[in-house]
PDB file of C-alpha atoms in Angstrom:
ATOM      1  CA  UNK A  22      10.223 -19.087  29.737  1.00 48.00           C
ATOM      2  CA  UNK A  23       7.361 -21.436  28.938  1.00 50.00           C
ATOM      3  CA  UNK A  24       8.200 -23.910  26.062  1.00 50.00           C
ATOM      4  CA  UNK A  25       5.019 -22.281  23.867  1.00 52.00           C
ATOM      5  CA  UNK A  26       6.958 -19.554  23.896  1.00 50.00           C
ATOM      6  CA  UNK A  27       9.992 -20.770  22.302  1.00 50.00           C
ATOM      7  CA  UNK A  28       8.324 -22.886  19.687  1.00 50.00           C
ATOM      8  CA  UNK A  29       6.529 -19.829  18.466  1.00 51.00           C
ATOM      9  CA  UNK A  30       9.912 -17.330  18.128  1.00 56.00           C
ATOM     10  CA  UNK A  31      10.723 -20.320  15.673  1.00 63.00           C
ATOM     11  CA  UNK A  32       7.986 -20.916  13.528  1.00 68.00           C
ATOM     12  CA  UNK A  33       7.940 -19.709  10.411  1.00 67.00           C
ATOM     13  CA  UNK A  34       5.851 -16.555  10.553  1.00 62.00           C
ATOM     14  CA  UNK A  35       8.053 -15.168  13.126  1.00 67.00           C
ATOM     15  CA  UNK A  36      10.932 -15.323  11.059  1.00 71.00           C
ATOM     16  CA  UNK A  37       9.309 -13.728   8.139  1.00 70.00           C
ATOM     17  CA  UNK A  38       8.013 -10.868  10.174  1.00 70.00           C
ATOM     18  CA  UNK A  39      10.497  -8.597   9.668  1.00 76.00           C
ATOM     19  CA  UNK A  40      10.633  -9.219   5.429  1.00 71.00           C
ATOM     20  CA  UNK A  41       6.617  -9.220   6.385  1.00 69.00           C
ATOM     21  CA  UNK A  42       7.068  -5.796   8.027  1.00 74.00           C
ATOM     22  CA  UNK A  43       9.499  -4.113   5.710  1.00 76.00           C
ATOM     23  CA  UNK A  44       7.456  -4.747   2.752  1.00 73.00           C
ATOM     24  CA  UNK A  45       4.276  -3.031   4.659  1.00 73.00           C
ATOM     25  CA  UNK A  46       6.189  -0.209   4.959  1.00 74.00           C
ATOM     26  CA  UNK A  47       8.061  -0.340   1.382  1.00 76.00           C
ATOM     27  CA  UNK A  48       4.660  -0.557  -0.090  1.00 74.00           C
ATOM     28  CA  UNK A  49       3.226   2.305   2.458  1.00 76.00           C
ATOM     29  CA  UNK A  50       6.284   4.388   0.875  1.00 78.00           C
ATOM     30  CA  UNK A  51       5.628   3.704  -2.482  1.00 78.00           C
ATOM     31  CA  UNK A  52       1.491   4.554  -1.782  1.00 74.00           C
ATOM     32  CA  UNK A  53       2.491   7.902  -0.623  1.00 78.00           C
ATOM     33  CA  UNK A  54       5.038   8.948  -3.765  1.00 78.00           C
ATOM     34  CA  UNK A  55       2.926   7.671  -6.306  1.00 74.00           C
ATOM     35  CA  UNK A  56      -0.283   9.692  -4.577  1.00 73.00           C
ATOM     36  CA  UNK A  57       2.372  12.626  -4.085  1.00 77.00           C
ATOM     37  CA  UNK A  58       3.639  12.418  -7.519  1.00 74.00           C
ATOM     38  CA  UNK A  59      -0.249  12.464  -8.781  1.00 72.00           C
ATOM     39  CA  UNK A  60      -0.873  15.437  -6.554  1.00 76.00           C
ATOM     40  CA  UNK A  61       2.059  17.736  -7.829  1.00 75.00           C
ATOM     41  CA  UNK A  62       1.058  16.475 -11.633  1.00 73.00           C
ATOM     42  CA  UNK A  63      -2.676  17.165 -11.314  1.00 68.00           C
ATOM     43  CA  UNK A  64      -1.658  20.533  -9.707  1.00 69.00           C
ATOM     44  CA  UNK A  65       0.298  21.474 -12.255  1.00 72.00           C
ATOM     45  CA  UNK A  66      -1.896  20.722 -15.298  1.00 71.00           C
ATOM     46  CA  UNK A  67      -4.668  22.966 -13.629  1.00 65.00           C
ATOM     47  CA  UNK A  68      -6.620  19.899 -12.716  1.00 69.00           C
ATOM     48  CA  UNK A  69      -5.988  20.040  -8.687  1.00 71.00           C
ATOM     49  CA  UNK A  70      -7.273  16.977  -6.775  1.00 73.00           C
ATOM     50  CA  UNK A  71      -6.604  16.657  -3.038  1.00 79.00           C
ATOM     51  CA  UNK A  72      -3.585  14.211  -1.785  1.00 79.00           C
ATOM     52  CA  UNK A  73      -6.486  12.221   0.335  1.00 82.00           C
ATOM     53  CA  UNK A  74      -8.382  11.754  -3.455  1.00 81.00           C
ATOM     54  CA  UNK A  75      -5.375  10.835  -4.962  1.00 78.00           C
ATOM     55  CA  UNK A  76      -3.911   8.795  -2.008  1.00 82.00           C
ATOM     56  CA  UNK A  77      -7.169   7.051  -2.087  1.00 85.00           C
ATOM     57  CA  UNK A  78      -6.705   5.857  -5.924  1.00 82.00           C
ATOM     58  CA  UNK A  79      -3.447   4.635  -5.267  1.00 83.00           C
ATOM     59  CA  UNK A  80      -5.073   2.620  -2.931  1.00 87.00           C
ATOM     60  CA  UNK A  81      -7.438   1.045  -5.228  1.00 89.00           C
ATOM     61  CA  UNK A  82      -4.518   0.369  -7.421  1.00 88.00           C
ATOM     62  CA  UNK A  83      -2.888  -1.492  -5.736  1.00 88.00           C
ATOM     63  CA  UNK A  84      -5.500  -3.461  -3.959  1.00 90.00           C
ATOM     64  CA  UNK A  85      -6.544  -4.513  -7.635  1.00 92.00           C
ATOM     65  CA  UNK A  86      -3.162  -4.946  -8.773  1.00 91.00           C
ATOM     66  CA  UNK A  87      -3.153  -7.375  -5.570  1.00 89.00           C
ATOM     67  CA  UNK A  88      -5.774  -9.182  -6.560  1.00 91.00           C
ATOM     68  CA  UNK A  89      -4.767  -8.999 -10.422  1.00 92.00           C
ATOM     69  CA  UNK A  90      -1.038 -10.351  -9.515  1.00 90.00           C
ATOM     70  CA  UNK A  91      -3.031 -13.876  -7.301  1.00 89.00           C
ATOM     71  CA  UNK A  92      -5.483 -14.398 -10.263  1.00 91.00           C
ATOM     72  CA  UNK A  93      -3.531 -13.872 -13.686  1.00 91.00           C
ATOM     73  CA  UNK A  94      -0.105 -11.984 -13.012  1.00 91.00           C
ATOM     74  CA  UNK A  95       1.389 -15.156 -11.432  1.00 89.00           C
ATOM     75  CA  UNK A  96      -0.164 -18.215 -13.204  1.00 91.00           C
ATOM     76  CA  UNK A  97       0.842 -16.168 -16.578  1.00 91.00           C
ATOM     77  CA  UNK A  98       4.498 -16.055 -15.107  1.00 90.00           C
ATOM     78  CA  UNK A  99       4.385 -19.609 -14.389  1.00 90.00           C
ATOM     79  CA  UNK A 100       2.522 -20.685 -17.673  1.00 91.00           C
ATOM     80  CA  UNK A 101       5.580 -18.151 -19.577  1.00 90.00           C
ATOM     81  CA  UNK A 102       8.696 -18.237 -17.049  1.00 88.00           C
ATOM     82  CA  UNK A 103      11.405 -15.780 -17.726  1.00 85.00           C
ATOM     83  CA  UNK A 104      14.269 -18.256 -18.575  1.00 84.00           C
ATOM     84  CA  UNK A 105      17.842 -16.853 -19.748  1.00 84.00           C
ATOM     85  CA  UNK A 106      17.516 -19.335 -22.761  1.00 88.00           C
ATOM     86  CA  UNK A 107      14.496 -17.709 -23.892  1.00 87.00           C
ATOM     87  CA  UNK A 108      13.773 -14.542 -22.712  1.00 85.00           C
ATOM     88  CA  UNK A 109      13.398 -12.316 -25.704  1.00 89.00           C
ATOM     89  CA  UNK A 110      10.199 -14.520 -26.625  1.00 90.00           C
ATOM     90  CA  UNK A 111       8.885 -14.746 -23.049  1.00 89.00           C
ATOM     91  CA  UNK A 112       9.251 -10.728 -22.504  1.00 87.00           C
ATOM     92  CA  UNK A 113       7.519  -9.648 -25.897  1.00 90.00           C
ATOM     93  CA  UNK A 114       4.745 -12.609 -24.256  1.00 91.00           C
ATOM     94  CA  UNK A 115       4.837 -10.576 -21.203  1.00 90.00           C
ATOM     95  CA  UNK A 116       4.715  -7.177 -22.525  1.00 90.00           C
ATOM     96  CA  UNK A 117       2.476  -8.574 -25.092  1.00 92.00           C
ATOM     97  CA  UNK A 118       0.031  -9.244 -22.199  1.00 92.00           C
ATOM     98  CA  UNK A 119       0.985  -6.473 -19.915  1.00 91.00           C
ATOM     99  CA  UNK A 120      -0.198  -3.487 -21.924  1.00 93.00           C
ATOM    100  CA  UNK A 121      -3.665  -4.749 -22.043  1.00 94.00           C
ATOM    101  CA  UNK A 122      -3.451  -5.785 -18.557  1.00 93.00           C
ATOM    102  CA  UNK A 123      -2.553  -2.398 -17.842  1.00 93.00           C
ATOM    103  CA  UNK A 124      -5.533  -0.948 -19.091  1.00 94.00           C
ATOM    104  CA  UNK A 125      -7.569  -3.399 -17.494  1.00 95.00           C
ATOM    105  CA  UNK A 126      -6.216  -2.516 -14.157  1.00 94.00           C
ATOM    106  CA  UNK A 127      -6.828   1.401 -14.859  1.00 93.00           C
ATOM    107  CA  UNK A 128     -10.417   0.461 -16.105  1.00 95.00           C
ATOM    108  CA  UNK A 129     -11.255  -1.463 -12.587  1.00 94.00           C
ATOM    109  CA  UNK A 130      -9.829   1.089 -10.848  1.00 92.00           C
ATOM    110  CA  UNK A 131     -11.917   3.760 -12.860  1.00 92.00           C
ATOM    111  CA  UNK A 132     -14.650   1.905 -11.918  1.00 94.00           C
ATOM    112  CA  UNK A 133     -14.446   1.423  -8.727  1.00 93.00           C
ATOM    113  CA  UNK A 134     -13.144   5.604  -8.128  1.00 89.00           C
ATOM    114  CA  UNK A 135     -16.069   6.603 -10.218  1.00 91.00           C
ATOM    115  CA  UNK A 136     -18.452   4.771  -8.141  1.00 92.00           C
ATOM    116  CA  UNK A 137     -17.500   5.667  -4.745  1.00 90.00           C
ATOM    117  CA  UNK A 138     -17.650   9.897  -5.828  1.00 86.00           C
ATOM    118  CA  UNK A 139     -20.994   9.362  -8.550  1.00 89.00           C
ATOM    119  CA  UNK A 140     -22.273   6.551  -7.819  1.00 90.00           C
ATOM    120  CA  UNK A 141     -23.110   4.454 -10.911  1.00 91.00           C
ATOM    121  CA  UNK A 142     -22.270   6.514 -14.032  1.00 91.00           C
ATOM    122  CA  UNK A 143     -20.579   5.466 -16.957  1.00 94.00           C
ATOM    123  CA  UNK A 144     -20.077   8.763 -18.364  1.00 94.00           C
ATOM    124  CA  UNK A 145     -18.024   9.281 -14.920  1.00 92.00           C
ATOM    125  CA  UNK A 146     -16.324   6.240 -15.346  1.00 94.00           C
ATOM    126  CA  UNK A 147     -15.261   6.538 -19.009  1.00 95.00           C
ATOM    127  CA  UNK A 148     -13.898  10.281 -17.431  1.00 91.00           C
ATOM    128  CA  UNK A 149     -12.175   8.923 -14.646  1.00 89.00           C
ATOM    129  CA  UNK A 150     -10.942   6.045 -16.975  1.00 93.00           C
ATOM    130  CA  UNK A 151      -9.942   8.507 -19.800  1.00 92.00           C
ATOM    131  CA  UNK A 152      -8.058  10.350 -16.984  1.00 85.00           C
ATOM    132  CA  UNK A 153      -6.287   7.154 -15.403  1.00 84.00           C
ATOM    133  CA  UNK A 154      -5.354   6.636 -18.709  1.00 89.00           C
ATOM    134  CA  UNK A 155      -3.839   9.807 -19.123  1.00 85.00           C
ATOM    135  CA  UNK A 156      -2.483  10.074 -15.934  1.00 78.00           C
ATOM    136  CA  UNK A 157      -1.671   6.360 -15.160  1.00 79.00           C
ATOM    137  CA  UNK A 158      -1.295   4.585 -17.844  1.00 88.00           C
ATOM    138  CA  UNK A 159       2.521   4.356 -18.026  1.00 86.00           C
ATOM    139  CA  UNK A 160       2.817   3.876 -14.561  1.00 84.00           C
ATOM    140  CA  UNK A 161       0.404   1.111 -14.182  1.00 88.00           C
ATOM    141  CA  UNK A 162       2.729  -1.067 -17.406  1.00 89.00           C
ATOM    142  CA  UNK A 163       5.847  -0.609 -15.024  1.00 87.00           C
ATOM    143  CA  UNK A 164       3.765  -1.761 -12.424  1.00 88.00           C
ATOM    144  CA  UNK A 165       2.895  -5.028 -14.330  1.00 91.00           C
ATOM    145  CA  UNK A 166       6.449  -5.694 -15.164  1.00 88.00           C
ATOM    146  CA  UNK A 167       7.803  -5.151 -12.236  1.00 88.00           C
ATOM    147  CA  UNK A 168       5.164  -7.805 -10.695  1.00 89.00           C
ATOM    148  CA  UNK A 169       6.011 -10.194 -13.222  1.00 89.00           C
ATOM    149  CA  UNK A 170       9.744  -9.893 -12.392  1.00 87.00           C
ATOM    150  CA  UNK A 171       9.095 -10.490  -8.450  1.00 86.00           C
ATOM    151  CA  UNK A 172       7.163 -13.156  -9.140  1.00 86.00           C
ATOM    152  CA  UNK A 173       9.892 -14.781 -11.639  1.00 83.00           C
ATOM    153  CA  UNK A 174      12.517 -14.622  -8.861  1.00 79.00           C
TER     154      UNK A 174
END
C-alpha cells in the first residue's frame, strides 16, 4: 500500500472514529426515546403531536444544548470544577446555575419551535414555552447535569 495510506490509518481522527461513531449513534438513540417518550406523554394527556413534531424538538434541543454546552456549560465547569475536596459547594454552584440554564434552553428552543410552525408570535412562543416547560422542564435539568459531569471527566 502507498505510504499516504498508512500515515492516515494512524492519525488521530482515525482512531477516534469509532468513539466518533458510537456517540452519533448513542445520541441518535437517545433523539428517538426522548421524541418517543414525548409522543406517548402528549398522547396520553389528550394533547397528541406527531413523532416527526416531536422528533423535530428534540432536535432543536439538543442542537442548542450543543451550542449551550461550547459557550457556557464548559467554561462554567472549568471556572467551578467538580473536585472530591469540594464538591458539595461546587454542585449547589452547578445546580445553582443549571435550573436557570434549564429554562433558558427550553425558552430558545420555544423560540425557535414556535417560529418555524407561526412564524413570529410571542403568544405562540410563551405557549410552546409554557408547554416545554411543562413537558421538558425536568428533563432538560438532567440534561444540564449530565453535561456538566462529561465535561468534568
Amino acid at each position: 500500500m502507498a505510504s499516504w495510506v498508512h500515515e492516515e490509518q494512524g492519525s488521530p481522527l482515525a482512531r477516534q472514529a469509532p468513539a466518533i461513531v458510537a456517540a452519533a449513534l448513542g445520541a441518535a438513540a437517545v433523539l428517538a426515546a426522548l421524541s418517543a417518550q414525548e409522543y406517548l406523554t402528549r398522547h396520553s394527556t389528550s394533547a397528541p403531536i406527531s413523532f416527526r413534531t416531536g422528533l423535530f424538538a428534540q432536535a432543536i434541543g439538543a442542537a442548542v444544548w450543543l451550542l449551550l454546552a461550547a459557550s457556557f456549560v464548559g467554561p462554567f465547569v472549568r471556572r467551578f470544577p467538580l473536585r472530591p475536596d469540594r464538591l458539595v459547594r461546587t454542585a449547589a454552584v452547578h445546580v445553582g446555575a443549571g435550573l436557570p440554564m434549564a429554562a433558558v434552553h427550553t425558552f430558545i428552543v420555544a423560540a425557535l419551535f414556535a417560529s418555524y410552525y407561526y412564524g413570529y408570535s410571542p403568544a405562540a412562543t410563551w405557549d410552546v414555552f409554557q408547554d416545554r416547560m411543562h413537558m421538558g422542564y425536568v428533563v432538560s435539568v438532567v440534561v444540564y447535569c449530565a453535561i456538566t459531569v462529561a465535561i468534568a471527566q
